[in-house]
mmCIF file of C-alpha atoms in Angstrom:
data_model
loop_
_atom_site.group_PDB
_atom_site.id
_atom_site.type_symbol
_atom_site.label_atom_id
_atom_site.label_comp_id
_atom_site.label_asym_id
_atom_site.label_seq_id
_atom_site.Cartn_x
_atom_site.Cartn_y
_atom_site.Cartn_z
ATOM 1 C CA UNK A 288 117.002 138.037 129.459
ATOM 2 C CA UNK A 289 120.475 138.053 131.294
ATOM 3 C CA UNK A 290 124.348 136.325 130.812
ATOM 4 C CA UNK A 291 124.785 133.402 133.414
ATOM 5 C CA UNK A 292 126.892 130.883 133.684
ATOM 6 C CA UNK A 293 126.013 127.492 134.051
ATOM 7 C CA UNK A 294 126.295 123.966 132.879
ATOM 8 C CA UNK A 295 123.589 121.800 130.733
ATOM 9 C CA UNK A 296 125.114 118.482 132.302
ATOM 10 C CA UNK A 297 127.300 116.590 135.391
ATOM 11 C CA UNK A 298 130.023 115.945 132.804
ATOM 12 C CA UNK A 299 129.896 119.180 130.798
ATOM 13 C CA UNK A 300 131.795 121.887 131.342
ATOM 14 C CA UNK A 301 130.450 125.787 132.238
ATOM 15 C CA UNK A 302 129.555 128.116 129.653
ATOM 16 C CA UNK A 303 128.057 130.648 128.484
ATOM 17 C CA UNK A 304 123.759 131.071 128.733
ATOM 18 C CA UNK A 305 121.253 133.391 128.450
ATOM 19 C CA UNK A 306 118.266 132.903 131.560
ATOM 20 C CA UNK A 307 115.336 134.691 131.800
ATOM 21 C CA UNK A 308 114.857 136.500 135.312
ATOM 22 C CA UNK A 309 111.157 137.954 136.160
ATOM 23 C CA UNK A 310 109.831 140.730 136.217
ATOM 24 C CA UNK A 311 109.627 142.635 140.035
ATOM 25 C CA UNK A 312 106.802 141.583 141.717
ATOM 26 C CA UNK A 313 105.328 144.684 144.304
ATOM 27 C CA UNK A 314 107.465 142.758 147.135
ATOM 28 C CA UNK A 315 110.616 142.383 144.464
ATOM 29 C CA UNK A 316 113.961 143.963 144.125
ATOM 30 C CA UNK A 317 116.144 143.894 141.086
ATOM 31 C CA UNK A 318 119.172 143.709 141.425
ATOM 32 C CA UNK A 319 122.665 144.370 138.744
ATOM 33 C CA UNK A 320 125.322 141.350 139.885
ATOM 34 C CA UNK A 321 128.785 142.864 140.484
ATOM 35 C CA UNK A 322 130.509 139.945 142.321
ATOM 36 C CA UNK A 323 129.543 136.941 143.130
ATOM 37 C CA UNK A 324 132.085 134.327 145.318
ATOM 38 C CA UNK A 325 132.548 130.753 144.219
ATOM 39 C CA UNK A 326 131.965 128.196 147.579
ATOM 40 C CA UNK A 327 132.720 123.972 146.973
ATOM 41 C CA UNK A 328 129.273 123.465 147.000
ATOM 42 C CA UNK A 329 128.471 125.017 143.559
ATOM 43 C CA UNK A 330 131.521 122.653 142.807
ATOM 44 C CA UNK A 331 129.421 119.863 143.975
ATOM 45 C CA UNK A 332 125.979 120.719 142.119
ATOM 46 C CA UNK A 333 127.336 121.501 139.409
ATOM 47 C CA UNK A 334 129.112 118.379 139.352
ATOM 48 C CA UNK A 335 126.007 116.308 140.527
ATOM 49 C CA UNK A 336 128.207 114.407 143.041
ATOM 50 C CA UNK A 337 125.244 115.270 146.005
ATOM 51 C CA UNK A 338 122.720 114.099 143.416
ATOM 52 C CA UNK A 339 119.378 115.886 142.435
ATOM 53 C CA UNK A 340 120.993 118.409 141.002
ATOM 54 C CA UNK A 341 118.674 120.541 138.164
ATOM 55 C CA UNK A 342 120.123 121.293 134.614
ATOM 56 C CA UNK A 343 121.075 123.559 133.589
ATOM 57 C CA UNK A 344 122.566 124.943 136.758
ATOM 58 C CA UNK A 345 123.709 128.055 136.914
ATOM 59 C CA UNK A 346 124.960 128.254 140.762
ATOM 60 C CA UNK A 347 126.156 131.502 143.179
ATOM 61 C CA UNK A 348 124.721 132.149 146.445
ATOM 62 C CA UNK A 349 127.686 135.050 147.158
ATOM 63 C CA UNK A 350 126.239 137.834 146.032
ATOM 64 C CA UNK A 351 126.265 141.406 146.281
ATOM 65 C CA UNK A 352 125.263 144.069 144.101
ATOM 66 C CA UNK A 353 123.440 146.920 143.862
ATOM 67 C CA UNK A 354 119.906 147.760 143.335
ATOM 68 C CA UNK A 355 118.508 148.472 140.151
ATOM 69 C CA UNK A 356 114.517 148.290 140.564
ATOM 70 C CA UNK A 357 112.168 147.833 143.671
ATOM 71 C CA UNK A 358 109.127 146.681 143.556
ATOM 72 C CA UNK A 359 105.994 149.146 144.437
ATOM 73 C CA UNK A 360 105.611 147.313 148.141
ATOM 74 C CA UNK A 361 109.260 147.860 149.185
ATOM 75 C CA UNK A 362 110.445 150.368 151.554
ATOM 76 C CA UNK A 363 113.845 149.045 153.242
ATOM 77 C CA UNK A 364 115.672 149.320 149.778
ATOM 78 C CA UNK A 365 116.171 151.970 147.274
ATOM 79 C CA UNK A 366 117.561 152.159 143.168
ATOM 80 C CA UNK A 367 121.633 152.152 143.880
ATOM 81 C CA UNK A 368 121.747 150.529 147.867
ATOM 82 C CA UNK A 369 124.422 148.306 147.437
ATOM 83 C CA UNK A 370 122.838 144.433 148.626
ATOM 84 C CA UNK A 371 123.424 140.908 149.258
ATOM 85 C CA UNK A 372 122.296 137.497 148.714
ATOM 86 C CA UNK A 373 123.377 135.039 150.352
ATOM 87 C CA UNK A 374 122.035 131.389 150.050
ATOM 88 C CA UNK A 375 118.202 131.680 149.983
ATOM 89 C CA UNK A 376 115.499 133.703 148.625
ATOM 90 C CA UNK A 377 112.300 132.051 149.709
ATOM 91 C CA UNK A 378 110.680 130.293 152.473
ATOM 92 C CA UNK A 379 107.340 130.357 153.798
ATOM 93 C CA UNK A 380 107.275 132.265 156.767
ATOM 94 C CA UNK A 381 105.343 131.743 158.638
ATOM 95 C CA UNK A 382 106.618 127.868 160.431
ATOM 96 C CA UNK A 383 107.922 128.603 163.887
ATOM 97 C CA UNK A 384 111.263 128.193 163.028
ATOM 98 C CA UNK A 385 110.802 130.997 159.906
ATOM 99 C CA UNK A 386 108.173 133.154 162.873
ATOM 100 C CA UNK A 387 112.319 133.296 164.566
ATOM 101 C CA UNK A 388 113.686 134.200 162.084
ATOM 102 C CA UNK A 389 116.225 130.569 160.920
ATOM 103 C CA UNK A 390 114.011 130.035 157.648
ATOM 104 C CA UNK A 391 117.187 127.485 156.754
ATOM 105 C CA UNK A 392 115.674 125.646 158.966
ATOM 106 C CA UNK A 393 111.798 125.750 157.277
ATOM 107 C CA UNK A 394 109.811 123.329 158.515
ATOM 108 C CA UNK A 395 108.187 123.681 154.692
ATOM 109 C CA UNK A 396 112.057 124.001 153.110
ATOM 110 C CA UNK A 397 113.956 126.971 152.150
ATOM 111 C CA UNK A 398 114.269 127.442 148.692
ATOM 112 C CA UNK A 399 118.040 128.133 147.542
ATOM 113 C CA UNK A 400 119.338 130.505 145.811
ATOM 114 C CA UNK A 401 120.233 127.954 143.094
ATOM 115 C CA UNK A 402 118.744 125.004 142.298
ATOM 116 C CA UNK A 403 115.822 125.184 143.854
ATOM 117 C CA UNK A 404 111.878 124.797 143.033
ATOM 118 C CA UNK A 405 110.173 127.576 141.508
ATOM 119 C CA UNK A 406 107.453 128.838 139.820
ATOM 120 C CA UNK A 407 109.427 131.055 136.871
ATOM 121 C CA UNK A 408 111.276 129.123 134.089
ATOM 122 C CA UNK A 409 113.312 126.254 133.969
ATOM 123 C CA UNK A 410 111.567 125.423 136.763
ATOM 124 C CA UNK A 411 114.006 125.808 139.283
ATOM 125 C CA UNK A 412 116.263 128.957 140.998
ATOM 126 C CA UNK A 413 119.061 130.034 139.174
ATOM 127 C CA UNK A 414 121.929 131.405 141.028
ATOM 128 C CA UNK A 415 124.727 135.108 140.795
ATOM 129 C CA UNK A 416 126.717 133.541 138.386
ATOM 130 C CA UNK A 417 124.939 136.140 136.147
ATOM 131 C CA UNK A 418 124.346 140.428 136.100
ATOM 132 C CA UNK A 419 120.824 140.001 137.032
ATOM 133 C CA UNK A 420 118.581 138.834 139.783
ATOM 134 C CA UNK A 421 115.623 139.361 141.069
ATOM 135 C CA UNK A 422 114.730 138.571 144.849
ATOM 136 C CA UNK A 423 112.256 138.788 146.974
ATOM 137 C CA UNK A 424 113.187 142.022 149.801
ATOM 138 C CA UNK A 425 112.047 139.641 152.411
ATOM 139 C CA UNK A 426 116.033 137.558 151.439
ATOM 140 C CA UNK A 427 117.795 141.193 150.231
ATOM 141 C CA UNK A 428 120.703 142.532 152.960
ATOM 142 C CA UNK A 429 122.091 145.204 153.253
ATOM 143 C CA UNK A 430 126.307 146.005 153.411
ATOM 144 C CA UNK A 431 128.431 148.668 154.271
ATOM 145 C CA UNK A 432 131.343 147.781 153.942
ATOM 146 C CA UNK A 433 133.990 150.673 151.498
ATOM 147 C CA UNK A 434 133.380 150.190 147.958
ATOM 148 C CA UNK A 435 137.193 148.932 147.704
ATOM 149 C CA UNK A 436 135.741 145.386 149.785
ATOM 150 C CA UNK A 437 133.075 144.687 148.559
ATOM 151 C CA UNK A 438 134.358 141.783 145.867
ATOM 152 C CA UNK A 439 135.592 140.485 148.937
ATOM 153 C CA UNK A 440 131.775 140.257 151.439
ATOM 154 C CA UNK A 441 130.892 138.661 149.072
ATOM 155 C CA UNK A 442 132.066 135.265 150.705
ATOM 156 C CA UNK A 443 130.564 136.270 153.514
ATOM 157 C CA UNK A 444 127.445 135.871 152.837
ATOM 158 C CA UNK A 445 128.325 131.985 152.805
ATOM 159 C CA UNK A 446 131.466 131.664 154.401
ATOM 160 C CA UNK A 447 130.616 134.262 156.916
ATOM 161 C CA UNK A 448 127.177 133.469 157.899
ATOM 162 C CA UNK A 449 127.478 130.020 157.748
ATOM 163 C CA UNK A 450 130.531 130.408 160.698
ATOM 164 C CA UNK A 451 129.333 133.416 162.752
ATOM 165 C CA UNK A 452 126.185 131.727 163.353
ATOM 166 C CA UNK A 453 127.519 128.898 166.078
ATOM 167 C CA UNK A 454 130.481 130.835 166.882
ATOM 168 C CA UNK A 455 127.245 133.383 168.548
ATOM 169 C CA UNK A 456 124.908 130.306 169.333
ATOM 170 C CA UNK A 457 127.780 128.732 171.513
ATOM 171 C CA UNK A 458 129.320 131.908 172.710
ATOM 172 C CA UNK A 459 132.266 133.009 171.495
ATOM 173 C CA UNK A 460 133.124 135.362 173.283
ATOM 174 C CA UNK A 461 135.412 136.814 176.607
ATOM 175 C CA UNK A 462 136.915 134.556 178.632
ATOM 176 C CA UNK A 463 136.172 130.954 176.342
ATOM 177 C CA UNK A 464 138.990 129.455 174.730
ATOM 178 C CA UNK A 465 137.561 128.465 171.491
ATOM 179 C CA UNK A 466 139.444 125.831 168.523
ATOM 180 C CA UNK A 467 138.621 126.314 164.816
ATOM 181 C CA UNK A 468 139.737 123.273 163.194
ATOM 182 C CA UNK A 469 140.346 123.734 159.332
ATOM 183 C CA UNK A 470 142.663 126.643 157.191
ATOM 184 C CA UNK A 471 140.274 127.161 154.375
ATOM 185 C CA UNK A 472 137.822 129.366 152.527
ATOM 186 C CA UNK A 473 135.564 128.811 156.529
ATOM 187 C CA UNK A 474 137.426 128.246 158.129
ATOM 188 C CA UNK A 475 139.511 131.761 157.373
ATOM 189 C CA UNK A 476 136.838 133.546 158.294
ATOM 190 C CA UNK A 477 135.729 131.991 161.287
ATOM 191 C CA UNK A 478 138.946 132.462 162.753
ATOM 192 C CA UNK A 479 138.604 136.687 162.195
ATOM 193 C CA UNK A 480 135.556 136.309 163.732
ATOM 194 C CA UNK A 481 136.154 134.289 166.598
ATOM 195 C CA UNK A 482 138.723 137.179 167.638
ATOM 196 C CA UNK A 483 137.260 139.830 166.950
ATOM 197 C CA UNK A 484 134.108 138.544 169.231
ATOM 198 C CA UNK A 485 137.253 138.170 171.896
ATOM 199 C CA UNK A 486 137.972 135.045 172.234
ATOM 200 C CA UNK A 487 141.170 132.902 172.849
ATOM 201 C CA UNK A 488 141.860 131.354 169.069
ATOM 202 C CA UNK A 489 143.348 128.659 168.260
ATOM 203 C CA UNK A 490 143.343 127.427 164.960
ATOM 204 C CA UNK A 491 144.088 123.258 164.290
ATOM 205 C CA UNK A 492 145.441 122.165 160.884
ATOM 206 C CA UNK A 493 146.903 119.477 159.130
ATOM 207 C CA UNK A 494 149.797 121.269 157.391
ATOM 208 C CA UNK A 495 152.838 122.036 159.615
ATOM 209 C CA UNK A 496 153.052 125.076 157.013
ATOM 210 C CA UNK A 497 149.745 126.815 157.081
ATOM 211 C CA UNK A 498 151.149 128.049 161.377
ATOM 212 C CA UNK A 499 151.977 131.115 159.764
ATOM 213 C CA UNK A 500 148.723 132.158 157.542
ATOM 214 C CA UNK A 501 146.987 131.210 160.664
ATOM 215 C CA UNK A 502 148.625 133.008 163.064
ATOM 216 C CA UNK A 503 148.284 136.236 160.501
ATOM 217 C CA UNK A 504 145.252 135.293 160.284
ATOM 218 C CA UNK A 505 144.501 136.605 164.013
ATOM 219 C CA UNK A 506 144.949 133.095 165.775
ATOM 220 C CA UNK A 507 146.546 133.243 169.418
ATOM 221 C CA UNK A 508 147.480 129.217 169.377
ATOM 222 C CA UNK A 509 147.965 126.919 166.003
ATOM 223 C CA UNK A 510 148.253 123.670 166.463
ATOM 224 C CA UNK A 511 148.881 120.715 163.908
ATOM 225 C CA UNK A 512 146.774 117.916 164.131
ATOM 226 C CA UNK A 513 149.273 115.143 163.179
ATOM 227 C CA UNK A 514 151.536 115.987 165.942
ATOM 228 C CA UNK A 515 150.392 113.829 169.076
ATOM 229 C CA UNK A 516 152.013 116.413 171.420
ATOM 230 C CA UNK A 517 150.671 119.785 170.363
ATOM 231 C CA UNK A 518 147.663 117.933 170.717
ATOM 232 C CA UNK A 519 147.552 116.001 173.968
ATOM 233 C CA UNK A 520 148.642 120.588 175.744
ATOM 234 C CA UNK A 521 145.212 120.599 174.703
ATOM 235 C CA UNK A 522 142.874 118.034 176.247
ATOM 236 C CA UNK A 523 140.056 119.412 178.109
ATOM 237 C CA UNK A 524 140.690 122.940 177.754
ATOM 238 C CA UNK A 525 137.962 123.932 174.900
ATOM 239 C CA UNK A 526 134.840 125.717 175.292
ATOM 240 C CA UNK A 527 133.747 125.404 171.728
ATOM 241 C CA UNK A 528 135.755 123.461 168.982
ATOM 242 C CA UNK A 529 133.913 124.669 165.005
ATOM 243 C CA UNK A 530 134.687 122.022 162.928
ATOM 244 C CA UNK A 531 135.285 123.628 159.226
ATOM 245 C CA UNK A 532 135.973 120.472 157.272
ATOM 246 C CA UNK A 533 134.367 118.637 155.167
ATOM 247 C CA UNK A 534 136.241 115.549 154.239
ATOM 248 C CA UNK A 535 136.022 112.398 156.968
ATOM 249 C CA UNK A 536 137.977 113.169 159.707
ATOM 250 C CA UNK A 537 138.354 111.246 163.827
ATOM 251 C CA UNK A 538 136.222 113.722 165.848
ATOM 252 C CA UNK A 539 137.412 112.409 168.779
ATOM 253 C CA UNK A 540 140.653 113.663 167.906
ATOM 254 C CA UNK A 541 138.595 116.779 168.735
ATOM 255 C CA UNK A 542 135.952 115.767 171.612
ATOM 256 C CA UNK A 543 138.851 114.921 174.516
ATOM 257 C CA UNK A 544 139.910 118.472 174.220
ATOM 258 C CA UNK A 545 136.822 119.574 174.791
ATOM 259 C CA UNK A 546 136.670 121.047 178.473
ATOM 260 C CA UNK A 547 133.291 120.165 180.347
ATOM 261 C CA UNK A 548 130.156 121.474 178.998
ATOM 262 C CA UNK A 549 132.265 122.217 175.867
ATOM 263 C CA UNK A 550 130.624 121.836 172.465
ATOM 264 C CA UNK A 551 132.683 120.433 168.771
ATOM 265 C CA UNK A 552 129.469 122.224 165.920
ATOM 266 C CA UNK A 553 130.251 120.683 162.653
ATOM 267 C CA UNK A 554 129.471 123.146 159.393
ATOM 268 C CA UNK A 555 131.125 120.819 156.832
ATOM 269 C CA UNK A 556 129.563 118.258 154.701
ATOM 270 C CA UNK A 557 131.948 115.090 153.680
ATOM 271 C CA UNK A 558 130.619 112.836 151.552
ATOM 272 C CA UNK A 559 131.859 109.864 153.447
ATOM 273 C CA UNK A 560 129.745 109.503 157.924
ATOM 274 C CA UNK A 561 133.483 110.650 159.714
ATOM 275 C CA UNK A 562 134.880 107.604 161.749
ATOM 276 C CA UNK A 563 132.654 107.016 164.994
ATOM 277 C CA UNK A 564 134.163 108.590 167.823
ATOM 278 C CA UNK A 565 134.898 107.061 171.576
ATOM 279 C CA UNK A 566 131.867 107.716 172.943
ATOM 280 C CA UNK A 567 133.099 107.386 176.290
ATOM 281 C CA UNK A 568 134.389 111.045 175.835
ATOM 282 C CA UNK A 569 130.765 112.680 175.674
ATOM 283 C CA UNK A 570 129.760 110.245 178.568
ATOM 284 C CA UNK A 571 132.660 111.263 180.476
ATOM 285 C CA UNK A 572 132.299 115.437 180.335
ATOM 286 C CA UNK A 573 129.111 116.219 178.909
ATOM 287 C CA UNK A 574 130.375 116.582 175.611
ATOM 288 C CA UNK A 575 128.309 117.150 172.404
ATOM 289 C CA UNK A 576 129.235 117.465 169.027
ATOM 290 C CA UNK A 577 126.915 119.570 167.360
ATOM 291 C CA UNK A 578 125.995 120.511 163.329
ATOM 292 C CA UNK A 579 125.232 123.853 162.417
ATOM 293 C CA UNK A 580 123.678 125.337 158.939
ATOM 294 C CA UNK A 581 124.063 128.759 157.772
ATOM 295 C CA UNK A 582 121.741 131.516 159.470
ATOM 296 C CA UNK A 583 118.939 132.460 158.924
ATOM 297 C CA UNK A 584 118.517 136.154 157.714
ATOM 298 C CA UNK A 585 117.657 138.716 160.513
ATOM 299 C CA UNK A 586 121.773 136.725 161.567
ATOM 300 C CA UNK A 587 122.653 137.222 158.344
ATOM 301 C CA UNK A 588 122.101 140.601 158.422
ATOM 302 C CA UNK A 589 124.016 141.155 162.175
ATOM 303 C CA UNK A 590 127.270 139.620 160.661
ATOM 304 C CA UNK A 591 127.543 141.601 158.090
ATOM 305 C CA UNK A 592 126.896 144.745 159.859
ATOM 306 C CA UNK A 593 129.552 143.529 163.139
ATOM 307 C CA UNK A 594 132.050 143.074 160.242
ATOM 308 C CA UNK A 595 131.723 146.053 158.675
ATOM 309 C CA UNK A 596 132.144 147.329 162.148
ATOM 310 C CA UNK A 597 135.768 144.997 162.356
ATOM 311 C CA UNK A 598 136.297 145.599 159.078
ATOM 312 C CA UNK A 599 136.055 141.874 158.899
ATOM 313 C CA UNK A 600 136.113 140.136 154.967
ATOM 314 C CA UNK A 601 137.450 137.125 153.206
ATOM 315 C CA UNK A 602 140.575 136.855 151.864
ATOM 316 C CA UNK A 603 140.001 136.247 147.941
ATOM 317 C CA UNK A 604 141.054 135.357 144.255
ATOM 318 C CA UNK A 605 139.251 137.221 141.986
ATOM 319 C CA UNK A 606 138.641 135.427 138.790
ATOM 320 C CA UNK A 607 136.727 136.014 134.887
ATOM 321 C CA UNK A 608 133.147 134.160 134.580
ATOM 322 C CA UNK A 609 135.084 132.267 131.924
ATOM 323 C CA UNK A 610 137.974 131.022 133.973
ATOM 324 C CA UNK A 611 135.419 129.246 136.515
ATOM 325 C CA UNK A 612 136.165 125.786 135.314
ATOM 326 C CA UNK A 613 139.578 126.559 136.061
ATOM 327 C CA UNK A 614 138.997 127.699 139.438
ATOM 328 C CA UNK A 615 136.758 124.283 139.659
ATOM 329 C CA UNK A 616 140.130 122.353 139.687
ATOM 330 C CA UNK A 617 142.491 124.437 141.764
ATOM 331 C CA UNK A 618 139.883 124.473 144.714
ATOM 332 C CA UNK A 619 139.921 120.755 144.158
ATOM 333 C CA UNK A 620 143.195 121.098 144.493
ATOM 334 C CA UNK A 621 143.121 122.984 147.378
ATOM 335 C CA UNK A 622 144.783 125.677 145.516
ATOM 336 C CA UNK A 623 143.316 128.657 146.332
ATOM 337 C CA UNK A 624 143.807 131.441 149.655
ATOM 338 C CA UNK A 625 141.371 131.871 150.350
ATOM 339 C CA UNK A 626 137.717 132.117 148.377
ATOM 340 C CA UNK A 627 138.110 132.583 144.434
ATOM 341 C CA UNK A 628 135.280 136.147 143.932
ATOM 342 C CA UNK A 629 134.003 136.412 140.207
ATOM 343 C CA UNK A 630 133.913 139.451 138.736
ATOM 344 C CA UNK A 631 130.759 139.738 136.711
ATOM 345 C CA UNK A 632 131.599 142.689 134.087
ATOM 346 C CA UNK A 633 133.425 140.300 132.397
ATOM 347 C CA UNK A 634 130.874 138.902 130.952
ATOM 348 C CA UNK A 635 130.785 141.428 128.439
ATOM 349 C CA UNK A 636 134.292 141.031 127.778
#
């Protein structure tokens, strides 16, 4: 039995509850959780905004903690190791994507860290807003950041890999001009990653007030997207643009900024469709609009190692577990720079 915070219905606040975790099997790792990041998808799921929410719902897929026990067949981890768990806790392990280390695209359906089907009570997975979790060793990640940075590492398990994977796939690096649309929970990490990869980074924001912040994060240039002149100055010049915004907006504003064979990749999932872009921009420059979903376990480990090497963490605000509903309300107002992280020790307070 372990303490957790979750919701019993979409119209109910989150509350303290007791949940049951399975005993570690031969290939399992038990983790005492220290920190759990708060993702916007937690809010959408708890409030039933995406449909299909399974209650009781204990969110949380940005987990950092320490190994408390290992199964008899586990060799990669030992008690006391600092580890992380991201957005997945299982997949079939034998389909073509899984064999390539792309478990997020499992043809038989990967199991999300919360709100996914499982055999243990209550019949669906319960996430990281809790004191403990038990996970297959194949979905546990090693963390090598310094101890004082561990809380700020937690959002990398979602925001970090969600932006790292497309930047790597479309080869952001030296000699490439990369745009980051949106300076929020995802975008602020993306700016740091793209800069560390060696790209020339241009941050796009709708707010003049974020110009200075974007430069401090590492952007080489900042464009206020509502300024037509600033947008026009970059027409036809980007090799790659990563769009992190989860609200409907005009994609055509960005496809026209791509160079020949450039790609605009979307990682934000809006609750209604984007306006249709000007297809002429795609045809005339062999440009593409693409999408990307988190990353597989090997790439997530690569991301964590890269971030440790380059000193990259998320910019966070720590909260108590009983402050999660207030944090959700602030998230809805974009009143956070840039990710909330729950101090799980406060569940004992």
